[in-house]
Short mmCIF file of C-alpha atoms and ligand atoms in Angstrom, two decimals:
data_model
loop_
_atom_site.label_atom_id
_atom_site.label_comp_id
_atom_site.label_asym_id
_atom_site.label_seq_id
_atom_site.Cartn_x
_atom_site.Cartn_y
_atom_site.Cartn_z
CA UNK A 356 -15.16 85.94 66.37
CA UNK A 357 -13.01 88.65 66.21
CA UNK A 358 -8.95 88.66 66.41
CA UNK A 359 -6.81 90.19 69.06
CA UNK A 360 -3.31 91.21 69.12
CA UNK A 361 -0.44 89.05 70.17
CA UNK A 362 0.23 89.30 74.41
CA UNK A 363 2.86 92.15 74.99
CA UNK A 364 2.66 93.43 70.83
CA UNK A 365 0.98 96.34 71.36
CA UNK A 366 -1.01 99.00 69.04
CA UNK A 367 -0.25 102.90 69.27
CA UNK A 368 -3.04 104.68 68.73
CA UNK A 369 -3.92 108.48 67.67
CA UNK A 370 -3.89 109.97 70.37
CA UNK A 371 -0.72 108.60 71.79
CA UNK A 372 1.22 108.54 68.74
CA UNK A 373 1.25 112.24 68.81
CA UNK A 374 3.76 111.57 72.01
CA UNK A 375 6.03 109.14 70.09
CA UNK A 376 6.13 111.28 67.11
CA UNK A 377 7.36 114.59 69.74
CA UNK A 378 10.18 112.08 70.78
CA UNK A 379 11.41 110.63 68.43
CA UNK A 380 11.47 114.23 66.54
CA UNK A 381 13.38 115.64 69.40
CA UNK A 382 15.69 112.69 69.64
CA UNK A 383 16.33 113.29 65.58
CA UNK A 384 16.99 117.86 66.39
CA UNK A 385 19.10 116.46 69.57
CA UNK A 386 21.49 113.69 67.63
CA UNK A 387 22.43 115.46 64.32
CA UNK A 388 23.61 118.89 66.76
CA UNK A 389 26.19 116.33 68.03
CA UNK A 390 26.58 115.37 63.78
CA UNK A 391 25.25 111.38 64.19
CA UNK A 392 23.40 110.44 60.79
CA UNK A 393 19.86 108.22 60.81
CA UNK A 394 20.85 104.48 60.04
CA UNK A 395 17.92 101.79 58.78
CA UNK A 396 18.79 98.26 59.16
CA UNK A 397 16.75 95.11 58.75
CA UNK A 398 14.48 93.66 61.78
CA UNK A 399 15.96 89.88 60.38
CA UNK A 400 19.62 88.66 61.28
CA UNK A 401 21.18 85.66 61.05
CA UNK A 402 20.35 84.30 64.68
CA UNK A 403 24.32 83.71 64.83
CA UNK A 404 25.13 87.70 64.74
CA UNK A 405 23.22 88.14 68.01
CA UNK A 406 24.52 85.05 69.82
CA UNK A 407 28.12 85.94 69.01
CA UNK A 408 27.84 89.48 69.57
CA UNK A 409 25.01 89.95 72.88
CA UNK A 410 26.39 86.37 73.90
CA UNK A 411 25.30 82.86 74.40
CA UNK A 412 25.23 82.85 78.23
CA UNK A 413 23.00 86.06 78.52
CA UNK A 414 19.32 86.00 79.29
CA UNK A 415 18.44 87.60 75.92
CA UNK A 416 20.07 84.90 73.89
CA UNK A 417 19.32 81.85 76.05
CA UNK A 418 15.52 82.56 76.15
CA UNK A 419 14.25 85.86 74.89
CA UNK A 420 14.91 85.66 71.24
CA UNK A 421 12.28 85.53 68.64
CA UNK A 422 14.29 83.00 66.43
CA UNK A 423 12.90 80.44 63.69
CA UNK A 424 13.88 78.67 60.41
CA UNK A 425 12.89 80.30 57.43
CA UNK A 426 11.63 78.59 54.64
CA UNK A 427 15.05 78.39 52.88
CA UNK A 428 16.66 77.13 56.00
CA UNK A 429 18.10 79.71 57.42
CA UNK A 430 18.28 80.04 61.24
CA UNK A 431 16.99 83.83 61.65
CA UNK A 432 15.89 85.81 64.61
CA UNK A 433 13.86 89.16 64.81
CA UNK A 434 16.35 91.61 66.27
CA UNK A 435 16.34 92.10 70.39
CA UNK A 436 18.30 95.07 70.37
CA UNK A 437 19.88 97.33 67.71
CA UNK A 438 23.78 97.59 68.39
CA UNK A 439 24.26 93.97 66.46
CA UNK A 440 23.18 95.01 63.43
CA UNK A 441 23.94 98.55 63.23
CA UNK A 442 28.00 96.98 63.44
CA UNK A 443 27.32 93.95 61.05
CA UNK A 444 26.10 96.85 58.49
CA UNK A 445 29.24 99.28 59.72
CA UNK A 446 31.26 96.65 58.91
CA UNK A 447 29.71 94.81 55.58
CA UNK A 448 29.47 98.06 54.11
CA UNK A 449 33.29 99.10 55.21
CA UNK A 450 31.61 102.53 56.36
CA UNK A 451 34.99 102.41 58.77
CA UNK A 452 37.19 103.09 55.36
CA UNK A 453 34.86 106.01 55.00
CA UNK A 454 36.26 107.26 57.91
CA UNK A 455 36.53 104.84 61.15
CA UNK A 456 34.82 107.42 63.77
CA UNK A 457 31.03 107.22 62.18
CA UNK A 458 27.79 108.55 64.19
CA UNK A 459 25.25 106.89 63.67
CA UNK A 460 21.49 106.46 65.24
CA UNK A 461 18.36 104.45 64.74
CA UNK A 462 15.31 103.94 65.56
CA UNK A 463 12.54 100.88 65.69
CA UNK A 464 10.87 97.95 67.07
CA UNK A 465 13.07 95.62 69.09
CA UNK A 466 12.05 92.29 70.08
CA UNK A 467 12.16 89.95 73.37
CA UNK A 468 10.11 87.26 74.31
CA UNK A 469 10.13 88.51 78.10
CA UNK A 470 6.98 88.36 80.53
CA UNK A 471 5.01 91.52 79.87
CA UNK A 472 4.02 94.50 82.59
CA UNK A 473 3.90 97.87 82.74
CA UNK A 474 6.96 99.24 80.79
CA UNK A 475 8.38 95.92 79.73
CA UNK A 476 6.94 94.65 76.07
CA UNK A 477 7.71 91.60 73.76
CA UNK A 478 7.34 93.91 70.34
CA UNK A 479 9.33 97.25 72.56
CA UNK A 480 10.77 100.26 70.71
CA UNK A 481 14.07 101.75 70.84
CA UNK A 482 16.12 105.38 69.90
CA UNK A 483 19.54 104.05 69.78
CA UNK A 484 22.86 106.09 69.04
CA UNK A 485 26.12 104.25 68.15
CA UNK A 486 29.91 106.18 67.86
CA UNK A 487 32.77 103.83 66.36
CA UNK A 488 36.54 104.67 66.28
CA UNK A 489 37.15 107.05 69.16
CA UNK A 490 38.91 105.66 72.29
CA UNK A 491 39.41 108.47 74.35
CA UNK A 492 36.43 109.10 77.12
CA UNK A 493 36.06 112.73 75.95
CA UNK A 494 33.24 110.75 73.29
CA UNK A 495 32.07 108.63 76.51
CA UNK A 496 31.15 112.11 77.67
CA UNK A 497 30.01 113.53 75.12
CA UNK A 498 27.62 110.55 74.20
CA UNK A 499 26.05 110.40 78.25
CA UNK A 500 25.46 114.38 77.94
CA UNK A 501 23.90 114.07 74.53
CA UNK A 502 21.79 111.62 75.81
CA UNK A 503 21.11 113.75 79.00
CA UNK A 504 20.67 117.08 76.87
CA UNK A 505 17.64 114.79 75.22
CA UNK A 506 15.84 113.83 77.98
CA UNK A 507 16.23 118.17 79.34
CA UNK A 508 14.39 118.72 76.22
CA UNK A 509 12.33 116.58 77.06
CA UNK A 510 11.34 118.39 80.21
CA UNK A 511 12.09 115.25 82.06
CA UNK A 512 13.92 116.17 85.07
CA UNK A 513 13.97 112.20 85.39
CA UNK A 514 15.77 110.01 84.50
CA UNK A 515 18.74 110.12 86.53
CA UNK A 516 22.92 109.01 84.75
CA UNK A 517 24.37 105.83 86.97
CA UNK A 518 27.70 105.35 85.21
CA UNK A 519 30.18 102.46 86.04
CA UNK A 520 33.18 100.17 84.45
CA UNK A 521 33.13 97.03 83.58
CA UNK A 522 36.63 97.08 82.80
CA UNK A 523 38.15 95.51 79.86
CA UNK A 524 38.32 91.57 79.72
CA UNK A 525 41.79 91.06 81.37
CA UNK A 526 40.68 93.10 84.50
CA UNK A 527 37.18 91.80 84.71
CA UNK A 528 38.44 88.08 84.84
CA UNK A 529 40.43 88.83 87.29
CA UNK A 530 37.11 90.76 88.93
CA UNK A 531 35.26 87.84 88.05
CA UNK A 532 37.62 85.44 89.92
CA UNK A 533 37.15 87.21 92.90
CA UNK A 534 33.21 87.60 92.91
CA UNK A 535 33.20 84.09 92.76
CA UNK A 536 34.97 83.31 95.98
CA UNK A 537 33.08 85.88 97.37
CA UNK A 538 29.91 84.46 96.47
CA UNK A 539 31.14 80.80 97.04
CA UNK A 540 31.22 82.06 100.76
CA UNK A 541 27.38 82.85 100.35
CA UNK A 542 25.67 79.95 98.53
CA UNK A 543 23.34 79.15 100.70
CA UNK A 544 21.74 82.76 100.59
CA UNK A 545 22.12 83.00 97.11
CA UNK A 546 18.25 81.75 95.01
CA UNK A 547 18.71 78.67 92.37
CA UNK A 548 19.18 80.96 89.23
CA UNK A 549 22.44 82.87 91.15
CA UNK A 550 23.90 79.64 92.50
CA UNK A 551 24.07 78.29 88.84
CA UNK A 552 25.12 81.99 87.91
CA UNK A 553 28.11 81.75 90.36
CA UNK A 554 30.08 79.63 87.58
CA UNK A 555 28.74 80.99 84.27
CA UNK A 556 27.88 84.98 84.95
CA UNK A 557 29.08 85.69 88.41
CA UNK A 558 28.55 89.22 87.70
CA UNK A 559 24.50 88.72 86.94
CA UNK A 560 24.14 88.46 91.31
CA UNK A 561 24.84 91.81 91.44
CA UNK A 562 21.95 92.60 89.42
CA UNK A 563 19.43 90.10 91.06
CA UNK A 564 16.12 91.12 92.09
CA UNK A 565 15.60 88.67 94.72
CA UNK A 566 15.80 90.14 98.57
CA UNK A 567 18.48 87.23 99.49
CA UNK A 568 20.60 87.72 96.94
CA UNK A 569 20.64 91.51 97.17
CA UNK A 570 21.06 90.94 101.22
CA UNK A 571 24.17 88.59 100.36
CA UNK A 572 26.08 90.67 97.86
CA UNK A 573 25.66 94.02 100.03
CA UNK A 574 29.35 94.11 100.51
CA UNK A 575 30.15 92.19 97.27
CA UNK A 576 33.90 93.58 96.25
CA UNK A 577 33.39 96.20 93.78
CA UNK A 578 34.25 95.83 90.20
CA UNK A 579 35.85 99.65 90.69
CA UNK A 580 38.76 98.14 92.51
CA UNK A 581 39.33 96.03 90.66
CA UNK A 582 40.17 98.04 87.15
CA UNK A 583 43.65 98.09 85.84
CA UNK A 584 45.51 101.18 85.26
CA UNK A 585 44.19 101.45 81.85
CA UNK A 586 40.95 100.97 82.34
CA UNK A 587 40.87 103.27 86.01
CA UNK A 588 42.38 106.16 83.88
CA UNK A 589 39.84 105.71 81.34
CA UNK A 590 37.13 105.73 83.88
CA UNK A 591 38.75 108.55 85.57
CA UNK A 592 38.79 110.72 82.22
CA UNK A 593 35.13 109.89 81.70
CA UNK A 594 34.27 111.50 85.03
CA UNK A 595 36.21 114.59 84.68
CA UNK A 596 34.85 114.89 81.55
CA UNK A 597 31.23 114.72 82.20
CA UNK A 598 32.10 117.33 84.87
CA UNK A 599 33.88 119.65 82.35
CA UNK A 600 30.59 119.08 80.03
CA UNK A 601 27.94 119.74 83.13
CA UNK A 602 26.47 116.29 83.43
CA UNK A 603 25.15 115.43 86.64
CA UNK A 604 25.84 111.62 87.62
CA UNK A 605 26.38 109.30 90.14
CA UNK A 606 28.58 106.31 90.65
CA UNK A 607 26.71 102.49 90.53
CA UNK A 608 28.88 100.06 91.16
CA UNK A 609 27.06 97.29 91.38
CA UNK A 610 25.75 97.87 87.45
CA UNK A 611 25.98 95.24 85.43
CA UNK A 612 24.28 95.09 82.02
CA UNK A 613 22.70 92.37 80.50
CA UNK A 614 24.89 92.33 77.33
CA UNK A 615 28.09 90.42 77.14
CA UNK A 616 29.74 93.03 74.59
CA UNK A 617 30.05 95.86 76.72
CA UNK A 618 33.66 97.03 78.33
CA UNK A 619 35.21 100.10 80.34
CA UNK A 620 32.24 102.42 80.22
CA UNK A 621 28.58 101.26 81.14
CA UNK A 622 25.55 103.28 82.06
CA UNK A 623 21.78 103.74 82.72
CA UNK A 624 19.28 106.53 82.87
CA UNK A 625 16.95 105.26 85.83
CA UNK A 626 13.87 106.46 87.59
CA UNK A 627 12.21 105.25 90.25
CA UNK A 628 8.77 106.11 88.38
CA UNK A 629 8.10 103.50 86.53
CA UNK A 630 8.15 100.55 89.32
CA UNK A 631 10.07 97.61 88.16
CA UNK A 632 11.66 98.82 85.23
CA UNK A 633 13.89 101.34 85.97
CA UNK A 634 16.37 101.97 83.06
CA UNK A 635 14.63 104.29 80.66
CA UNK A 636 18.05 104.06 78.19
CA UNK A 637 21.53 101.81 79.00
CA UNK A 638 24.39 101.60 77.06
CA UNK A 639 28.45 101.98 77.37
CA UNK A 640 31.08 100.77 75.35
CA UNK A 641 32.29 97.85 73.30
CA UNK A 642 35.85 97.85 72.01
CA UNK A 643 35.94 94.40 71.06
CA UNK A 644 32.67 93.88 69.16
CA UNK A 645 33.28 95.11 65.99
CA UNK A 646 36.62 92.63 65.78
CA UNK A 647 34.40 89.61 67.44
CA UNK A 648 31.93 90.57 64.39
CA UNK A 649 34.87 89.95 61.70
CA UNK A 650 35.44 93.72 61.11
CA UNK A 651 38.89 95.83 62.17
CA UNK A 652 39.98 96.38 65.36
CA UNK A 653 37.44 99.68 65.94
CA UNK A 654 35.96 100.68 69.35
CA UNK A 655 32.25 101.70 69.75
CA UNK A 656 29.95 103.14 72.23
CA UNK A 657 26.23 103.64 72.21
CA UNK A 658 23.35 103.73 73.89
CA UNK A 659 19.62 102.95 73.45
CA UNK A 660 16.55 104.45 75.22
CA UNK A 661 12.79 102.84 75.06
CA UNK A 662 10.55 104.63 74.01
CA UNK A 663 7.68 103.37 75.49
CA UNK A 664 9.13 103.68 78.73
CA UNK A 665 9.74 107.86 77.78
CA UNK A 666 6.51 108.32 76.57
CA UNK A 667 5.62 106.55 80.23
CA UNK A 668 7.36 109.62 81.75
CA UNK A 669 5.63 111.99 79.51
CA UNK A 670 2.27 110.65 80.41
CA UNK A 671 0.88 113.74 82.20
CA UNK A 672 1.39 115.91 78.95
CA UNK A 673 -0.80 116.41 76.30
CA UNK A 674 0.78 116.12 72.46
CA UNK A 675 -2.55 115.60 70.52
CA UNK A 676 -2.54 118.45 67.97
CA UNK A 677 -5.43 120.58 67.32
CA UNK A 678 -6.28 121.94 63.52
CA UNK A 679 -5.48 125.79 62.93
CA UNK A 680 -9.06 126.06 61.41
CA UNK A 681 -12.66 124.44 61.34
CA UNK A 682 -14.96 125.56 58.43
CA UNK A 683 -18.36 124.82 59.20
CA UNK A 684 -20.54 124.80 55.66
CA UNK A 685 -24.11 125.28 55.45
CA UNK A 686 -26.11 124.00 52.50
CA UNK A 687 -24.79 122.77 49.03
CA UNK A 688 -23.18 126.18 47.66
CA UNK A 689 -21.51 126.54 50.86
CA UNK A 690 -20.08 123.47 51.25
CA UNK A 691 -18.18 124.25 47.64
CA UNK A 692 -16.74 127.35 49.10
CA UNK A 693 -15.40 125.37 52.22
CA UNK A 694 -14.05 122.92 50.24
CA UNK A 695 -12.29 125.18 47.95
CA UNK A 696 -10.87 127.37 51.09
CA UNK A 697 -9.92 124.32 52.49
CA UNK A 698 -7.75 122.81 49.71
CA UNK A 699 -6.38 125.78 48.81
CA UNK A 700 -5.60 126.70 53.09
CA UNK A 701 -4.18 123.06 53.44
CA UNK A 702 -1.63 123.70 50.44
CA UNK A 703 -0.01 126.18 52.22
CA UNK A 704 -0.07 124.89 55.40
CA UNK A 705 -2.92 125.64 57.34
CA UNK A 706 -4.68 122.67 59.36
CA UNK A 707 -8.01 122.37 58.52
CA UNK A 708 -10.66 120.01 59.55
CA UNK A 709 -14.82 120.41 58.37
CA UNK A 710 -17.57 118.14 58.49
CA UNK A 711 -18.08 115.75 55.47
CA UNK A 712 -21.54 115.29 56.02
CA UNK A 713 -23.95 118.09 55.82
CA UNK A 714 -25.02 118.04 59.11
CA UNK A 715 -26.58 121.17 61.21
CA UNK A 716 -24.50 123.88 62.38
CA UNK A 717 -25.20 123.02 66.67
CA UNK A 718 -23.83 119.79 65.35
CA UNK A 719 -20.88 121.28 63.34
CA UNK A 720 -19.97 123.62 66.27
CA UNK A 721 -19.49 120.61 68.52
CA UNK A 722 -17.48 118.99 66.25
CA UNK A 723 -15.39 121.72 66.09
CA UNK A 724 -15.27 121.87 69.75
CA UNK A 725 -14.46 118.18 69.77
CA UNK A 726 -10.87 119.01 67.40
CA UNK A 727 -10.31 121.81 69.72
CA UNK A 728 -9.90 124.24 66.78
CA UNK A 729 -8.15 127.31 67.40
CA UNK A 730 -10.45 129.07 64.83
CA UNK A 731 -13.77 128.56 63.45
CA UNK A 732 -15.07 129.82 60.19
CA UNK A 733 -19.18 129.85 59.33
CA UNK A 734 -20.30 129.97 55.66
CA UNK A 735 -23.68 129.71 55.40
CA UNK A 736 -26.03 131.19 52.68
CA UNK A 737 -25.99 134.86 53.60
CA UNK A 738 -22.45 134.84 54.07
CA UNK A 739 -21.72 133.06 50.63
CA UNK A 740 -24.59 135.88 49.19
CA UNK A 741 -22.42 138.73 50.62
CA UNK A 742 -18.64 137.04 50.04
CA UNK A 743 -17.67 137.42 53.72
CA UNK A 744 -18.36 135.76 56.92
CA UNK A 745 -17.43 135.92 60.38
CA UNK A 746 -13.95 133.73 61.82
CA UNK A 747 -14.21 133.44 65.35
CA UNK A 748 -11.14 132.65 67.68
CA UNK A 749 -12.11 129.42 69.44
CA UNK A 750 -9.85 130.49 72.91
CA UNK A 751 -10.21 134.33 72.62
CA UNK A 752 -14.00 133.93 72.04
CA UNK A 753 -13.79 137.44 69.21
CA UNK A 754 -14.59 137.23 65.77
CA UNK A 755 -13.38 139.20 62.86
CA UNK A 756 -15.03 139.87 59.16
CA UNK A 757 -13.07 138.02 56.94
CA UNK A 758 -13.50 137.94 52.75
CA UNK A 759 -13.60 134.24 51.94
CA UNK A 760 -9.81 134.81 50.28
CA UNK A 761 -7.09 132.36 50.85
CA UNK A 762 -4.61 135.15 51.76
CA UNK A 763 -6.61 137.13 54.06
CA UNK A 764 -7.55 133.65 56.32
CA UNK A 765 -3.86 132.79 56.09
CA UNK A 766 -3.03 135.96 57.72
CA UNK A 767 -5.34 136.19 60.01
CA UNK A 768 -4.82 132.21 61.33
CA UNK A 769 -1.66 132.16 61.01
CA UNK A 770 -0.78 136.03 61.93
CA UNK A 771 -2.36 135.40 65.30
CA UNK A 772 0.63 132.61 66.35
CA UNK A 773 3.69 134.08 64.49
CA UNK A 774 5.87 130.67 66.15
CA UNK A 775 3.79 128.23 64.77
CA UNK A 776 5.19 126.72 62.10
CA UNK A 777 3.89 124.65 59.30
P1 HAM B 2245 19.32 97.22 76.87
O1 HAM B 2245 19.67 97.66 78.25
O2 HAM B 2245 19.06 95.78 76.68
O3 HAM B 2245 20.50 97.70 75.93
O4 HAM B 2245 18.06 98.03 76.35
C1 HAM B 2245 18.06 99.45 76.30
C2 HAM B 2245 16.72 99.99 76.75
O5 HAM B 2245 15.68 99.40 75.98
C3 HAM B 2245 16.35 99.67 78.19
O6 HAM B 2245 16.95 100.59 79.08
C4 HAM B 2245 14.84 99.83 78.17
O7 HAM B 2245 14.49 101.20 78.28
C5 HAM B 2245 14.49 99.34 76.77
N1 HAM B 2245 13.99 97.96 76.84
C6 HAM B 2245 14.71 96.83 76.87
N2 HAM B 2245 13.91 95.75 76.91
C7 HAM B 2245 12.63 96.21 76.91
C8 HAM B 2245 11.35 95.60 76.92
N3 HAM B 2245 11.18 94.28 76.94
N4 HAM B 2245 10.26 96.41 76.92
C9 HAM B 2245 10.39 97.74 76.89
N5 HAM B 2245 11.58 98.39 76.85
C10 HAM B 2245 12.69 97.62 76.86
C11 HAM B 2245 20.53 97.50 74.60
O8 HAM B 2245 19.62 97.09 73.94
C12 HAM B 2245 21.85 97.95 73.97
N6 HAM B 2245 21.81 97.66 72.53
C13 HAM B 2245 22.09 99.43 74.22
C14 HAM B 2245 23.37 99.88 73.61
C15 HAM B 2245 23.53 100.56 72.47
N7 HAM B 2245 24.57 99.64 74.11
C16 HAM B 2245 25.49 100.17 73.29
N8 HAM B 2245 24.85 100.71 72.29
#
């Protein structure tokens, strides 16, 4: 009997890995022109750094976590998101005495026990970006038209920026206080999982996917009139801003992320491609996490994409990659020659693919077909006898005399393609 994988843990194979490798490359070229560094930290966290810092009361913590009790006794969970533990390491390492405003990014499996479908995993991956130590909204900006300038290089023309404010926590529980009267007035329209809501997460009815509920909060009072000066300026300064910068937007008010850290600033990249699931990347900012985590008084903001749900959006395109070169051998003597040109050609960074097992040259040819080669290269035994042989160009269908010399098929492969690099 053979053994599957686990339900929503899912295998990337050659093929589409090409895709994820294109991403997260361009993700790596995009973040460090804006100066963030790469930061690794562990899958494992004390299950306690999540609940304080995502919250107790949010879906993720109450049932989505992957947590258990190691074999020391220690209540761990695998990580469900990446902002926790990229701020327990900012601040156990004291990278803010480095210098408080640090840029950092990441990138890596995430993990939430949440019913699987199409764009929506239990093993998921994210590109994440974090800033710490800048209040002013010129970095909100500047991190929303980063993440914008990724997706253009993308060649997504989708997803689209929703920004809104959650305000900080004096204005929001004010906010908060009057969502609930509002939604005390609709109770009976609201489903089971709102009603409870109403006195725990009022804000989570905003967000509710159930017909009702969205029916009954359509003129729910909006958390934007609700800021205080403070935050409303800050908000205000965000916008202008992104409009200085050139990043497109629109206003959501009725956004409300699943995250309990999050203040002032939120946002999603959405598309109405990929059916249910519509944010592609979220984020916003989080003054008060890094001093709920035990660390100084530092503000963050951040944002993470998925990356399964990107490589969703690039699903038309092709990324596999071709070799530069296929040497087709003919006979033992031959086959040394290929080998040798081969070695020697992959050392200096030519692609080059042959076939390890002697079989005829129809069947070689298809091969080469089958890697899509951009040249081919035929030694057989009068070739080897004369030192040359013929290298055809799979797409321009020529061929060219060619001694077998590594610097002469370097030229001529790679000559062909100056832009290609190694
Ligand atoms: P989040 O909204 O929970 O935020 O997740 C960010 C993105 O991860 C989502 O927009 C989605 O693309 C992807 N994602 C989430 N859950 C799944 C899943 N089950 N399957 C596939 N993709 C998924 C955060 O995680 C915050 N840490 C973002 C952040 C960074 N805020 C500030 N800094």
């Amino acid at each position: 009997m053979t053994i599957s994988g686990i339900k929503g843990f899912n295998d990337i194979l050659p093929g589409e890995v090409e895709k994820w490798q294109h991403i997260e490359k361009v993700a790596r070229r995009v973040f460090e022109l804006y100066g963030f560094s790469e930061i690794r930290v562990p899958i494992l966290e004390k299950t306690e750094l999540f609940a304080r810092s995502i919250g107790d009361a949010t879906d993720i913590v109450e049932k989505e976590m992957y947590s258990f009790v190691d074999k020391g006794d220690n209540r761990v969970t695998m990580r469900p998101e990446g902002t926790a533990g990229v701020m327990r390491a900012f601040i156990e390492h004291k990278l803010h005495a480095i210098d408080p405003v640090t840029k950092l990014y990441y990138m890596g499996p995430m993990f939430r026990y949440e019913r699987p479908q199409k764009g929506r995993y239990r093993q998921f991956h994210q590109i994440g970006a974090e800033v710490t130590g800048v209040t002013n909204p010129l970095v909100d900006a500047q991190v929303l038209t980063m993440l914008c300038h990724f997706f253009a290089e993308l060649g997504l023309s989708e997803p689209r920026l929703e920004i809104n404010s959650l305000g900080c926590p004096d204005c929001r529980a004010a906010y908060r206080g009057v969502l609930r009267e509002f939604l005390h007035s609709k109770m009976d329209e609201l489903c089971d999982d709102c009603r409870r809501r109403v006195e725990t997460n009022p804000l989570r009815a905003l967000d509710c996917k159930s017909s009702g509920c969205k029916a009954a909060t359509s003129n729910a009072p909006s958390v934007l009139e609700h800021l205080d000066k403070g935050c409303a300026e800050h908000f205000a300064a965000t916008r202008h801003f992104l409009e200085v910068a050139g990043t497109p937007y629109s206003i959501n008010h009725r956004m409300v992320r699943g995250l309990d850290y999050y203040t002032r600033t939120t946002f999603e990249l959405v598309t109405g491609m990929l059916g249910a699931q519509s944010a592609v990347a979220a984020g916003g900012r989080y003054d008060g996490l890094v001093s709920d985590l035990g660390g100084p008084n530092i503000p963050g903001i951040g944002f993470a994409m998925g990356v399964e749900r990107v490589a969703l959006l690039l699903a038309e395109q092709d990324f596999k990659r071709s070799p530069d070169l296929f040497i087709a051998a003919l006979g033992e003597p031959a086959r040394d020659q290929a080998f040798r040109l081969m070695s020697s050609l992959q050392r200096i960074g030519v692609s080059v693919e042959t076939d390890y097992e002697g079989k005829s040259l129809k069947s070689q040819m298809r091969r080469s077909d089958k890697f899509n080669a951009r040249f081919t290269l035929i030694i057989g035994e009068e070739e080897l006898a004369i030192g040359r042989g013929f290298l055809k160009s799979m797409s321009a269908g020529t061929q060219e005399e060619t001694p077998f010399t590594v610097e002469e098929i370097y030229l001529k492969v790679k000559g062909v393609d100056e832009n290609k690099t190694c």
